[in-house]
Amino acid sequence: MSGGPQSSQLVSAPAAELAPAHARRGRVAGLLAVVAAFISLIPVLWVLSISIKPPDEWLAYPPTLWPRRPTVTNYQVLFQVGNPVGTIAAMTRSAEPVMPAVVNSLIIAPIATAISVAIGTAAAYAVSRYRTGGPMMPFLTLTTRMFPPVAFAVPLLVYYRSLGLIDSRLGLVLMYSAFTVAFSLWMMRGFFDGVPRHIEEAAMLDGASPWRVFFTMSLPLVKGGLAATALFVFILNWTEFLFALIFTSRQAVTLPVQVSRYVGAIGRFYGPQAALGIVASIPPVVAGYLIQRHLVRGFTFGLVK
Amino acid sequence: MRWSQALGRFFNGEKVFQLTLVAPLQLLMWVLLIVPTVIVVYLSVVGWQPILGVDWWQAPFVGLENYLRVLSDARFWEAVGRTLLMVVFAVAAEFALGLGLALLFRAEFVGKRLATSVLLYPMMLPWVVVGFAFYLVFLDRGPVNYLLTSLFGPGAAVDWFRYPTLAIATIVAADIWQWTPFMFLILYSGLSALPKEPTEAAMTLGASQWQIFRYITLPMLRPVIVVAVVLRVLEALKIFDLVYIMTGGGPGTSTESLSLYIYRVGFVYGQLSYAAAMAVVILVGIALVTRLAVRSLELRLQGM
């Protein structure tokens, strides 16, 4: 990043002259950035707003961003707590309970994440330190992300039918770990590559076993990376839709699928559906916020340095 | 205790250590990639429909029949064309907006960190929720139409989901909204990693902002741009969730994406073998299309 003393001397004069222009550009950029950020909030603000509107305001025209009569009824209906009153209470009876989907997502996504990260991290260490499996091995794992999941779903249906895994949490856990392991491998490889080797080598010379070095030295050194990888893989597992749609029907339905089919018998059930959408978005958005700084690495597999 | 010692020495051997580390992944890759590929090719040359009550290994061999059917299936090729169209428009817009934002964010300003957080969050949302949000926003009586009518009078309201072109536009808009942050993120990090000396030298030589961007920044950023666009194109080709939730492929089949069509053929109409043949066709297609892209990626990979 920093140039030598020579280069800093070279630019010091023009940089000083440019300062006011730079500051002005900063203000313009700041304004534009705030506008862009606000625009990017609108669609979800709209969902949030509908989630706190009573039924007669869901499609009120002209639409109101801030509800005339804000209410938590939609959330109550969703989780069937308290005694929601009015038309919406009648509609409630026609809708499916959502708690099973919440529970399923809370079980499936974290377990799949743990498996994916464990397998991916182990392989990443071998690849980073020993180039195990040759240069093609990490690349081959990426093909699982390259092709449309629906193409894998067709043959996997054959597996799942014969193993009795259709509509089971275990079935989704296995599938999710398998389809996110490529990310675990590539992210962790990037983090392991960033750790200097000489510490490990010194310990090996002192007679420590490779397992001991791996668990007590290398892994603690990439703790931060491990957390970032886990959160990122968790977002993928939490938000996955296609496999859950195909391979579940009652027992193992996840939140995204539940959002898509939360429709009452009497027309669209916009308020509670919006509330469910908000609920389904909270965990990944929180996870995303926590790993913001590591995201670049996560998405680009360390290609961009 | 000689046994356990021998066992310990065995597992501590470096070769065994390495193999143990990669074994679970290899197993997963076999179960997930190699065997399913064999199964999908097998399914594509038999005539299997689960509804007929015949198990998949007993289905009659039909040779290339399914493939011939793909070739003459107008709905399939329309879905291919439509998917490519969505990818081109979405990725082009995402690239332009992402680059613009990345350049904007090079300057320092108050609230930059907060703005970055807000800008990035669409990426974390479940796609289904993004689709639902855009469905609500473009609804007849939704805010977009309200904005249009208040700007251009009562005749300006549009029934967005009734006309194929407009419905596709709303889907593309949702994709752009969700994935511009991704482009921004990669391009911004690429920009911040560029060495400053060439730009500074050009500045002292009196080059204009545009010249610096066109002849220095852009060429240096090229590898990053390739990575960003390739990753995004591969991802956009899979488009399913947004279409499923926003239009369900309709009106008619006019917004159906490739993934949605295969999903329907296989899992709604139950023609697994025909879906398998289409899956093989697009697997080969994507492999061929990305070959060039992959080469440039590999160059970057080796530099790691």
Coordinates of C-alpha atoms in Angstrom, one line a residue:
Chain A
M1 CA 0.0 0.0 0.0
S2 CA 2.4 2.6 1.1
G3 CA 5.1 3.9 -1.3
G4 CA 8.6 4.5 -0.2
P5 CA 9.8 7.8 1.0
Q6 CA 10.5 8.7 -2.6
S7 CA 7.0 8.4 -3.8
S8 CA 5.4 10.2 -0.8
Q9 CA 7.7 13.1 -1.6
L10 CA 6.7 13.0 -5.2
V11 CA 3.0 13.4 -4.4
S12 CA 3.0 15.6 -1.3
A13 CA 2.7 18.9 -3.2
P14 CA -0.1 18.0 -5.6
A15 CA -2.0 16.1 -2.8
A16 CA -2.1 19.3 -0.7
E17 CA -3.4 21.3 -3.7
L18 CA -6.1 18.7 -4.3
A19 CA -7.3 18.7 -0.8
P20 CA -10.4 21.0 -1.2
A21 CA -11.5 19.2 -4.4
H22 CA -11.1 15.9 -2.5
A23 CA -13.2 17.1 0.3
R24 CA -15.9 18.3 -2.0
R25 CA -15.9 15.0 -3.8
G26 CA -16.3 13.4 -0.3
R27 CA -19.4 15.4 0.4
V28 CA -21.0 14.6 -3.0
A29 CA -20.1 10.9 -2.6
G30 CA -21.5 10.9 0.9
L31 CA -24.8 12.3 -0.3
L32 CA -25.1 9.9 -3.2
A33 CA -24.1 7.0 -0.9
V34 CA -26.8 7.9 1.6
V35 CA -29.4 8.1 -1.3
A36 CA -28.3 4.7 -2.6
A37 CA -28.5 3.2 0.8
F38 CA -31.9 4.6 1.4
I39 CA -33.2 3.3 -2.0
S40 CA -31.8 -0.1 -1.0
L41 CA -33.9 0.0 2.1
I42 CA -37.2 0.7 0.4
P43 CA -38.4 -2.8 -0.5
V44 CA -37.8 -4.2 2.9
L45 CA -39.2 -1.2 4.6
W46 CA -42.3 -1.8 2.6
V47 CA -42.5 -5.4 3.8
L48 CA -41.9 -4.2 7.4
S49 CA -44.7 -1.7 7.0
I50 CA -47.2 -4.2 5.7
S51 CA -46.3 -6.5 8.5
I52 CA -47.6 -4.0 11.0
K53 CA -50.7 -3.0 9.1
P54 CA -54.3 -4.2 9.8
P55 CA -55.9 -6.1 6.8
D56 CA -57.8 -3.1 5.4
E57 CA -54.5 -1.2 5.0
W58 CA -52.6 -4.0 3.2
L59 CA -53.7 -2.9 -0.1
A60 CA -55.0 0.6 0.8
Y61 CA -54.7 3.2 -1.9
P62 CA -53.0 5.6 -1.7
P63 CA -50.5 3.4 0.2
T64 CA -49.2 4.6 3.5
L65 CA -45.6 3.8 4.4
W66 CA -46.4 4.5 8.1
P67 CA -49.6 2.6 8.9
R68 CA -52.6 4.7 10.1
R69 CA -53.3 2.1 12.7
P70 CA -50.0 0.1 13.5
T71 CA -50.6 -3.3 15.0
V72 CA -48.7 -6.4 16.1
T73 CA -51.7 -8.6 15.2
N74 CA -49.9 -10.1 12.1
Y75 CA -47.2 -11.3 14.3
Q76 CA -49.7 -12.6 16.9
V77 CA -51.5 -14.5 14.2
L78 CA -48.3 -15.9 12.9
F79 CA -47.3 -17.4 16.3
Q80 CA -50.8 -17.8 17.5
V81 CA -50.3 -15.9 20.7
G82 CA -52.9 -13.7 22.5
N83 CA -56.3 -13.1 21.0
P84 CA -56.1 -11.3 17.7
V85 CA -59.4 -9.7 17.0
G86 CA -61.5 -8.8 13.9
T87 CA -61.4 -10.2 10.3
I88 CA -57.9 -11.4 10.7
A89 CA -58.9 -13.7 13.6
A90 CA -61.2 -15.5 11.2
M91 CA -58.5 -15.8 8.6
T92 CA -56.1 -17.2 11.2
R93 CA -57.9 -20.5 11.3
S94 CA -57.2 -21.1 7.6
A95 CA -53.4 -20.7 7.9
E96 CA -50.8 -23.2 8.8
P97 CA -48.9 -22.9 12.1
V98 CA -45.4 -21.5 11.4
M99 CA -43.6 -22.6 14.5
P100 CA -42.6 -26.0 13.0
A101 CA -40.8 -24.2 10.2
V102 CA -39.0 -21.9 12.6
V103 CA -37.9 -24.9 14.6
N104 CA -36.8 -26.8 11.5
S105 CA -34.8 -23.9 10.2
L106 CA -33.2 -23.4 13.6
I107 CA -32.1 -27.1 13.7
I108 CA -31.2 -27.7 10.0
A109 CA -29.2 -24.6 9.2
P110 CA -26.8 -24.7 12.3
I111 CA -26.2 -28.4 12.1
A112 CA -25.5 -28.3 8.4
T113 CA -23.2 -25.4 8.9
A114 CA -21.2 -27.2 11.6
I115 CA -20.8 -30.3 9.3
S116 CA -19.9 -28.2 6.3
V117 CA -17.4 -26.1 8.1
A118 CA -15.8 -29.1 9.9
I119 CA -15.3 -31.0 6.7
G120 CA -14.3 -28.0 4.7
T121 CA -11.8 -26.8 7.3
A122 CA -10.0 -30.1 7.5
A123 CA -9.7 -30.4 3.7
A124 CA -8.7 -26.7 3.5
Y125 CA -5.8 -27.3 5.9
A126 CA -4.6 -30.3 3.9
V127 CA -4.8 -28.3 0.7
S128 CA -3.2 -25.2 2.1
R129 CA -0.3 -27.1 3.7
Y130 CA 0.3 -30.1 1.6
R131 CA -1.5 -29.5 -1.7
T132 CA -3.3 -32.7 -1.0
G133 CA -5.5 -33.9 -3.9
G134 CA -3.6 -31.8 -6.5
P135 CA -4.7 -28.5 -7.9
M136 CA -7.9 -29.8 -9.4
M137 CA -9.5 -31.1 -6.1
P138 CA -10.5 -27.7 -4.7
F139 CA -11.7 -26.6 -8.1
L140 CA -13.8 -29.7 -8.6
T141 CA -15.7 -29.0 -5.4
L142 CA -16.6 -25.6 -6.9
T143 CA -18.6 -27.3 -9.6
T144 CA -21.3 -28.1 -7.0
R145 CA -21.9 -24.3 -6.9
M146 CA -21.5 -23.8 -10.7
F147 CA -24.4 -25.8 -11.9
P148 CA -28.1 -25.1 -11.1
P149 CA -29.2 -27.0 -8.0
V150 CA -32.3 -28.2 -9.9
A151 CA -29.9 -30.3 -12.1
F152 CA -28.6 -32.1 -9.0
A153 CA -32.1 -32.4 -7.5
V154 CA -33.2 -34.8 -10.2
P155 CA -30.7 -37.6 -9.5
L156 CA -30.7 -36.8 -5.7
L157 CA -34.4 -37.6 -5.7
V158 CA -33.5 -41.2 -6.6
Y159 CA -31.1 -41.4 -3.6
Y160 CA -33.6 -39.8 -1.3
R161 CA -36.4 -42.1 -2.3
S162 CA -34.4 -45.2 -1.7
L163 CA -32.9 -44.0 1.6
G164 CA -36.2 -42.7 2.9
L165 CA -34.8 -39.2 3.4
I166 CA -37.5 -37.3 1.7
D167 CA -39.2 -34.7 4.0
S168 CA -36.7 -35.4 6.8
R169 CA -34.5 -32.9 8.6
L170 CA -31.5 -35.3 8.2
G171 CA -32.0 -35.3 4.4
L172 CA -31.8 -31.5 4.2
V173 CA -28.9 -31.4 6.7
L174 CA -26.9 -33.7 4.5
M175 CA -27.7 -31.9 1.3
Y176 CA -27.0 -28.5 2.7
S177 CA -23.6 -29.5 4.2
A178 CA -22.7 -31.0 0.9
F179 CA -23.6 -28.0 -1.2
T180 CA -21.9 -25.4 1.0
V181 CA -18.7 -27.4 1.7
A182 CA -17.1 -25.7 -1.3
F183 CA -17.4 -22.3 0.4
S184 CA -16.0 -23.7 3.6
L185 CA -13.1 -25.2 1.8
W186 CA -12.3 -22.1 -0.2
M187 CA -12.7 -19.5 2.5
M188 CA -10.7 -21.5 5.1
R189 CA -8.0 -22.2 2.6
G190 CA -7.6 -18.5 2.2
F191 CA -7.3 -18.0 5.9
F192 CA -4.9 -20.9 6.4
D193 CA -2.8 -19.5 3.5
G194 CA -2.5 -16.3 5.5
V195 CA -0.9 -18.0 8.5
P196 CA 2.9 -18.2 8.4
R197 CA 4.2 -21.7 8.4
H198 CA 7.4 -21.4 10.4
I199 CA 5.6 -21.7 13.8
E200 CA 4.0 -25.0 12.8
E201 CA 7.3 -26.3 11.4
A202 CA 9.1 -25.4 14.6
A203 CA 6.6 -27.3 16.7
M204 CA 6.8 -30.3 14.3
L205 CA 10.6 -30.3 14.7
D206 CA 10.1 -30.4 18.5
G207 CA 8.2 -33.6 18.0
A208 CA 4.6 -32.5 18.1
S209 CA 2.3 -34.7 16.1
P210 CA 0.5 -33.1 13.1
W211 CA -2.8 -33.5 14.8
R212 CA -1.6 -31.6 17.8
V213 CA -0.2 -28.8 15.7
F214 CA -3.5 -28.6 13.7
F215 CA -5.7 -28.5 16.7
T216 CA -3.6 -26.5 19.2
M217 CA -1.8 -24.1 16.9
S218 CA -3.2 -23.7 13.4
L219 CA -6.9 -23.7 14.2
P220 CA -6.7 -21.1 17.0
L221 CA -4.7 -18.9 14.7
V222 CA -7.6 -18.8 12.2
K223 CA -10.4 -18.4 14.8
G224 CA -11.7 -15.2 13.2
G225 CA -11.8 -16.8 9.8
L226 CA -13.5 -19.8 11.1
A227 CA -16.3 -17.6 12.6
A228 CA -16.6 -15.7 9.4
T229 CA -16.9 -18.9 7.4
A230 CA -19.4 -20.4 9.7
L231 CA -21.6 -17.3 9.6
F232 CA -21.4 -17.1 5.9
V233 CA -22.3 -20.7 5.4
F234 CA -25.1 -20.3 7.9
I235 CA -26.6 -17.5 5.7
L236 CA -26.5 -19.9 2.7
N237 CA -28.1 -22.7 4.6
W238 CA -30.7 -20.5 6.2
T239 CA -31.9 -18.9 3.0
E240 CA -31.8 -22.0 0.7
F241 CA -35.1 -22.5 -1.1
L242 CA -35.1 -24.9 -4.0
F243 CA -34.0 -28.1 -2.3
A244 CA -36.3 -27.4 0.7
L245 CA -39.2 -26.8 -1.7
I246 CA -38.5 -30.1 -3.6
F247 CA -37.5 -32.4 -0.7
T248 CA -39.9 -31.3 2.0
S249 CA -43.7 -31.3 2.3
R250 CA -44.8 -31.4 5.9
Q251 CA -42.2 -32.6 8.5
A252 CA -39.1 -30.7 7.4
V253 CA -40.4 -27.5 5.8
T254 CA -38.0 -24.6 6.3
L255 CA -38.8 -20.9 6.8
P256 CA -38.2 -19.7 3.2
V257 CA -40.6 -22.4 1.9
Q258 CA -43.1 -21.5 4.6
V259 CA -42.9 -17.8 3.5
S260 CA -43.7 -18.8 -0.1
R261 CA -46.8 -20.8 0.9
Y262 CA -48.2 -18.7 3.7
V263 CA -51.4 -18.1 1.9
G264 CA -54.8 -18.1 3.6
A265 CA -58.0 -19.7 2.3
I266 CA -59.6 -16.3 1.8
G267 CA -57.2 -14.6 -0.6
R268 CA -53.6 -13.6 0.0
F269 CA -52.6 -13.2 3.6
Y270 CA -50.2 -10.3 3.0
G271 CA -49.8 -9.0 6.6
P272 CA -48.8 -12.3 8.3
Q273 CA -46.8 -13.3 5.2
A274 CA -44.9 -10.1 5.4
A275 CA -44.4 -10.6 9.2
L276 CA -43.0 -14.1 8.4
G277 CA -40.7 -12.7 5.8
I278 CA -39.3 -10.3 8.4
V279 CA -38.8 -13.1 10.9
A280 CA -37.1 -15.2 8.3
S281 CA -34.7 -12.4 7.4
I282 CA -33.5 -11.6 10.9
P283 CA -30.9 -14.3 11.5
P284 CA -29.1 -14.0 8.1
V285 CA -29.1 -10.2 8.3
V286 CA -27.6 -10.3 11.8
A287 CA -25.0 -12.9 10.6
G288 CA -24.2 -10.8 7.6
Y289 CA -23.7 -7.7 9.8
L290 CA -21.3 -9.6 12.0
I291 CA -19.1 -10.8 9.2
Q292 CA -19.3 -7.7 7.1
R293 CA -15.6 -7.1 7.1
H294 CA -14.8 -10.6 6.2
L295 CA -17.3 -10.8 3.4
V296 CA -15.1 -9.8 0.6
R297 CA -12.9 -12.8 1.3
G298 CA -15.8 -15.1 1.7
F299 CA -17.5 -14.3 -1.6
T300 CA -14.4 -14.1 -3.7
F301 CA -12.5 -17.0 -2.1
G302 CA -9.6 -14.7 -1.5
L303 CA -9.2 -14.0 -5.2
V304 CA -9.2 -10.3 -4.5
K305 CA -6.5 -9.2 -2.2
Chain B
M1 CA 0.2 -51.0 24.8
R2 CA 2.2 -51.8 21.7
W3 CA -1.0 -51.8 19.6
S4 CA -2.1 -48.3 20.6
Q5 CA 1.4 -47.0 20.0
A6 CA 1.4 -48.5 16.6
L7 CA -2.0 -47.1 15.9
G8 CA -0.8 -43.7 17.2
R9 CA 2.2 -43.8 14.9
F10 CA 0.1 -44.8 12.0
F11 CA -2.4 -41.8 12.4
N12 CA 0.5 -39.4 13.1
G13 CA 2.2 -40.3 9.9
E14 CA 2.0 -37.2 7.7
K15 CA 0.5 -39.0 4.7
V16 CA -2.2 -40.6 6.8
F17 CA -2.9 -37.2 8.5
Q18 CA -3.4 -35.6 5.1
L19 CA -5.6 -38.3 3.8
T20 CA -7.8 -38.3 7.0
L21 CA -8.3 -34.6 6.6
V22 CA -9.5 -34.8 3.0
A23 CA -11.4 -38.2 3.2
P24 CA -14.7 -36.7 4.4
L25 CA -14.7 -34.2 1.6
Q26 CA -13.8 -36.8 -1.0
L27 CA -16.6 -39.0 0.2
L28 CA -19.0 -36.1 0.0
M29 CA -17.9 -35.2 -3.5
W30 CA -18.4 -38.8 -4.7
V31 CA -21.8 -39.0 -3.1
L32 CA -22.8 -35.6 -4.3
L33 CA -21.1 -35.1 -7.6
I34 CA -19.8 -38.2 -9.3
V35 CA -22.6 -40.7 -8.5
P36 CA -25.4 -38.2 -9.2
T37 CA -23.8 -37.3 -12.5
V38 CA -23.9 -41.0 -13.4
I39 CA -27.5 -41.3 -12.2
V40 CA -28.7 -38.3 -14.1
V41 CA -27.1 -39.5 -17.4
Y42 CA -28.7 -42.9 -16.8
L43 CA -32.1 -41.4 -16.0
S44 CA -31.9 -39.3 -19.2
V45 CA -31.7 -42.4 -21.5
V46 CA -34.6 -44.3 -19.8
G47 CA -38.3 -43.4 -19.6
W48 CA -38.9 -43.0 -15.8
Q49 CA -42.0 -41.5 -14.4
P50 CA -42.5 -42.3 -10.7
I51 CA -46.2 -42.1 -11.1
L52 CA -46.3 -45.2 -13.3
G53 CA -45.2 -47.2 -10.2
V54 CA -42.1 -48.6 -11.8
D55 CA -38.8 -48.2 -9.9
W56 CA -36.1 -46.2 -11.6
W57 CA -33.8 -49.2 -12.3
Q58 CA -36.6 -51.0 -14.1
A59 CA -37.6 -48.2 -16.4
P60 CA -37.4 -49.1 -20.1
F61 CA -34.4 -47.9 -22.1
V62 CA -35.4 -45.3 -24.6
G63 CA -32.0 -44.2 -25.9
L64 CA -31.8 -40.6 -27.1
E65 CA -35.6 -40.0 -27.2
N66 CA -35.6 -37.6 -24.3
Y67 CA -32.8 -35.6 -25.9
L68 CA -34.6 -35.4 -29.2
R69 CA -37.6 -34.1 -27.3
V70 CA -35.5 -31.4 -25.7
L71 CA -34.2 -30.3 -29.1
S72 CA -37.8 -29.7 -30.4
D73 CA -39.2 -28.4 -27.1
A74 CA -40.1 -24.7 -27.8
R75 CA -40.8 -24.1 -24.2
F76 CA -37.4 -25.3 -23.2
W77 CA -35.6 -23.0 -25.7
E78 CA -37.8 -20.1 -24.8
A79 CA -36.8 -20.6 -21.2
V80 CA -33.1 -20.7 -22.2
G81 CA -33.4 -17.5 -24.2
R82 CA -35.4 -15.8 -21.4
T83 CA -32.8 -16.8 -18.8
L84 CA -29.9 -15.5 -20.9
L85 CA -31.8 -12.3 -21.4
M86 CA -32.4 -11.9 -17.7
V87 CA -28.7 -12.7 -17.0
V88 CA -27.5 -10.2 -19.5
F89 CA -29.6 -7.3 -18.3
A90 CA -29.2 -8.0 -14.6
V91 CA -25.5 -8.6 -14.6
A92 CA -24.8 -5.6 -16.9
A93 CA -26.8 -3.3 -14.6
E94 CA -25.3 -4.8 -11.5
F95 CA -21.8 -4.2 -12.9
A96 CA -22.5 -0.6 -13.9
L97 CA -24.1 0.3 -10.6
G98 CA -21.6 -1.7 -8.6
L99 CA -18.7 0.0 -10.2
G100 CA -20.3 3.4 -9.8
L101 CA -20.8 2.8 -6.1
A102 CA -17.3 1.4 -5.7
L103 CA -15.8 4.5 -7.2
L104 CA -18.1 6.7 -5.0
F105 CA -17.0 4.9 -1.9
R106 CA -13.3 5.6 -2.5
A107 CA -13.9 9.0 -1.1
E108 CA -14.0 9.4 2.7
F109 CA -17.3 10.8 4.1
V110 CA -19.3 10.9 7.3
G111 CA -21.3 7.7 7.9
K112 CA -19.4 5.6 5.4
R113 CA -19.5 2.5 7.6
L114 CA -23.2 2.8 8.2
A115 CA -23.9 3.4 4.5
T116 CA -21.8 0.3 3.6
S117 CA -23.8 -1.9 6.1
V118 CA -27.1 -0.7 4.7
L119 CA -25.9 -1.2 1.1
L120 CA -24.8 -4.8 1.8
Y121 CA -27.8 -6.1 3.6
P122 CA -30.0 -7.1 0.5
M123 CA -27.5 -9.9 -0.1
M124 CA -28.2 -11.5 3.2
L125 CA -32.0 -11.8 2.7
P126 CA -33.6 -15.0 1.7
W127 CA -34.3 -14.7 -2.0
V128 CA -37.9 -15.6 -1.3
V129 CA -38.3 -12.6 0.9
V130 CA -36.7 -10.4 -1.8
G131 CA -39.1 -11.8 -4.4
F132 CA -42.0 -11.2 -2.0
A133 CA -40.9 -7.6 -1.3
F134 CA -40.7 -6.8 -5.0
Y135 CA -44.0 -8.5 -5.6
L136 CA -45.6 -6.2 -3.0
V137 CA -43.8 -3.1 -4.3
F138 CA -45.0 -3.7 -7.9
L139 CA -48.5 -4.8 -7.0
D140 CA -51.4 -3.0 -8.7
R141 CA -52.1 -0.9 -5.6
G142 CA -48.5 -0.8 -4.5
P143 CA -46.0 2.1 -4.0
V144 CA -44.5 1.9 -7.5
N145 CA -47.8 2.5 -9.2
Y146 CA -48.7 5.2 -6.7
L147 CA -45.5 7.0 -7.5
L148 CA -46.1 6.7 -11.2
T149 CA -49.7 8.1 -10.9
S150 CA -48.7 10.9 -8.7
L151 CA -45.9 11.9 -11.1
F152 CA -47.7 11.3 -14.4
G153 CA -51.4 11.3 -13.7
P154 CA -53.9 8.5 -13.1
G155 CA -53.3 6.8 -16.5
A156 CA -49.7 6.0 -15.6
A157 CA -50.5 3.0 -13.3
V158 CA -49.3 -0.3 -14.9
D159 CA -50.4 -3.8 -14.3
W160 CA -46.8 -5.1 -13.9
F161 CA -47.5 -8.8 -13.7
R162 CA -49.9 -8.9 -16.6
Y163 CA -47.5 -8.2 -19.4
P164 CA -44.6 -10.6 -20.0
T165 CA -42.0 -7.9 -20.7
L166 CA -42.9 -5.9 -17.7
A167 CA -43.1 -9.0 -15.5
I168 CA -39.6 -10.0 -16.6
A169 CA -38.4 -6.4 -15.9
T170 CA -39.7 -6.6 -12.3
I171 CA -37.8 -9.9 -11.8
V172 CA -34.6 -8.4 -13.3
A173 CA -35.1 -5.3 -11.0
A174 CA -35.3 -7.6 -7.9
D175 CA -32.1 -9.4 -9.0
I176 CA -30.3 -6.1 -9.6
W177 CA -31.4 -4.9 -6.2
Q178 CA -30.2 -8.0 -4.4
W179 CA -26.9 -8.4 -6.2
T180 CA -25.6 -5.0 -7.0
P181 CA -24.1 -5.1 -3.4
F182 CA -22.1 -8.2 -4.4
M183 CA -20.6 -6.4 -7.4
F184 CA -19.9 -3.3 -5.3
L185 CA -18.2 -5.4 -2.6
I186 CA -15.8 -7.2 -5.0
L187 CA -15.0 -4.1 -7.1
Y188 CA -14.6 -1.9 -4.0
S189 CA -12.2 -4.3 -2.4
G190 CA -10.4 -4.6 -5.7
L191 CA -10.1 -0.9 -6.0
S192 CA -8.8 -0.5 -2.5
A193 CA -6.1 -3.2 -3.1
L194 CA -4.7 -1.4 -6.2
P195 CA -1.3 0.2 -5.8
K196 CA -1.6 4.0 -5.5
E197 CA 1.7 4.9 -7.2
P198 CA 0.6 4.7 -10.9
T199 CA -2.4 7.0 -10.2
E200 CA -0.3 9.4 -8.3
A201 CA 2.4 9.5 -10.9
A202 CA -0.2 10.1 -13.6
M203 CA -1.7 12.9 -11.5
T204 CA 1.6 14.7 -11.2
L205 CA 1.9 14.4 -15.0
G206 CA -1.4 16.2 -15.3
A207 CA -3.6 13.4 -16.4
S208 CA -7.4 14.0 -16.1
Q209 CA -9.6 12.0 -13.8
W210 CA -11.2 10.3 -16.8
Q211 CA -7.8 9.4 -18.3
I212 CA -6.6 8.0 -15.0
F213 CA -9.8 5.9 -14.8
R214 CA -9.7 4.7 -18.4
Y215 CA -6.0 4.0 -18.9
I216 CA -4.8 3.1 -15.4
T217 CA -7.5 2.1 -12.9
L218 CA -9.7 0.1 -15.4
P219 CA -6.9 -2.0 -16.8
M220 CA -5.5 -2.8 -13.4
L221 CA -8.9 -3.7 -12.1
R222 CA -9.6 -6.1 -15.1
P223 CA -8.8 -9.4 -13.3
V224 CA -11.2 -8.4 -10.5
I225 CA -13.9 -7.4 -12.9
V226 CA -13.6 -10.8 -14.7
V227 CA -14.0 -12.6 -11.4
A228 CA -16.9 -10.5 -10.3
V229 CA -18.8 -10.9 -13.6
V230 CA -18.1 -14.6 -14.0
L231 CA -19.3 -15.4 -10.4
R232 CA -22.4 -13.3 -10.9
V233 CA -23.2 -14.8 -14.3
L234 CA -22.9 -18.3 -13.0
E235 CA -25.2 -17.5 -10.1
A236 CA -27.7 -15.6 -12.2
L237 CA -28.1 -18.5 -14.6
K238 CA -29.7 -20.5 -11.7
I239 CA -32.5 -17.9 -11.2
F240 CA -35.4 -19.7 -9.6
D241 CA -36.6 -18.3 -6.3
L242 CA -37.4 -14.8 -7.5
V243 CA -39.4 -16.1 -10.5
Y244 CA -41.2 -18.7 -8.4
I245 CA -42.4 -16.3 -5.8
M246 CA -43.0 -13.2 -8.0
T247 CA -44.8 -14.5 -11.1
G248 CA -44.7 -18.3 -10.8
G249 CA -43.5 -18.2 -14.4
G250 CA -46.6 -16.5 -15.6
P251 CA -48.6 -15.0 -17.2
G252 CA -48.7 -18.3 -19.0
T253 CA -45.1 -19.5 -19.3
S254 CA -43.8 -16.1 -20.3
T255 CA -41.5 -15.5 -17.4
E256 CA -40.5 -19.1 -16.8
S257 CA -36.7 -19.5 -16.2
L258 CA -34.7 -22.6 -17.1
S259 CA -34.5 -23.8 -13.5
L260 CA -38.3 -23.2 -13.0
Y261 CA -39.1 -25.2 -16.2
I262 CA -36.9 -28.1 -15.2
Y263 CA -38.4 -28.0 -11.7
R264 CA -41.9 -28.2 -13.1
V265 CA -41.2 -31.0 -15.6
G266 CA -39.4 -33.1 -13.0
F267 CA -41.2 -32.3 -9.7
V268 CA -44.6 -31.0 -10.7
Y269 CA -45.4 -33.0 -13.8
G270 CA -43.3 -36.0 -12.5
Q271 CA -41.4 -36.6 -15.8
L272 CA -38.1 -37.3 -14.1
S273 CA -36.4 -38.7 -17.1
Y274 CA -37.2 -35.8 -19.3
A275 CA -36.0 -33.4 -16.6
A276 CA -32.8 -35.4 -16.4
A277 CA -32.2 -35.0 -20.1
M278 CA -32.7 -31.2 -19.8
A279 CA -30.4 -31.2 -16.8
V280 CA -27.7 -32.9 -18.8
V281 CA -28.1 -30.5 -21.6
I282 CA -27.7 -27.5 -19.4
L283 CA -24.8 -29.1 -17.4
V284 CA -23.0 -29.5 -20.7
G285 CA -24.0 -26.0 -21.8
I286 CA -22.8 -24.3 -18.6
A287 CA -19.6 -26.3 -18.7
L288 CA -18.9 -25.1 -22.3
V289 CA -20.0 -21.5 -21.7
T290 CA -17.9 -21.1 -18.6
R291 CA -14.8 -22.8 -20.0
L292 CA -13.3 -19.6 -21.2
A293 CA -14.2 -17.8 -18.0
V294 CA -12.8 -20.6 -15.9
R295 CA -9.5 -20.3 -17.7
S296 CA -9.1 -16.7 -16.7
L297 CA -10.2 -17.7 -13.2
E298 CA -7.5 -20.3 -13.1
L299 CA -4.9 -17.8 -13.9
R300 CA -6.0 -15.9 -10.9
L301 CA -6.2 -19.0 -8.7
Q302 CA -2.6 -19.9 -9.5
G303 CA -1.5 -16.5 -8.3
M304 CA -2.8 -17.2 -4.9

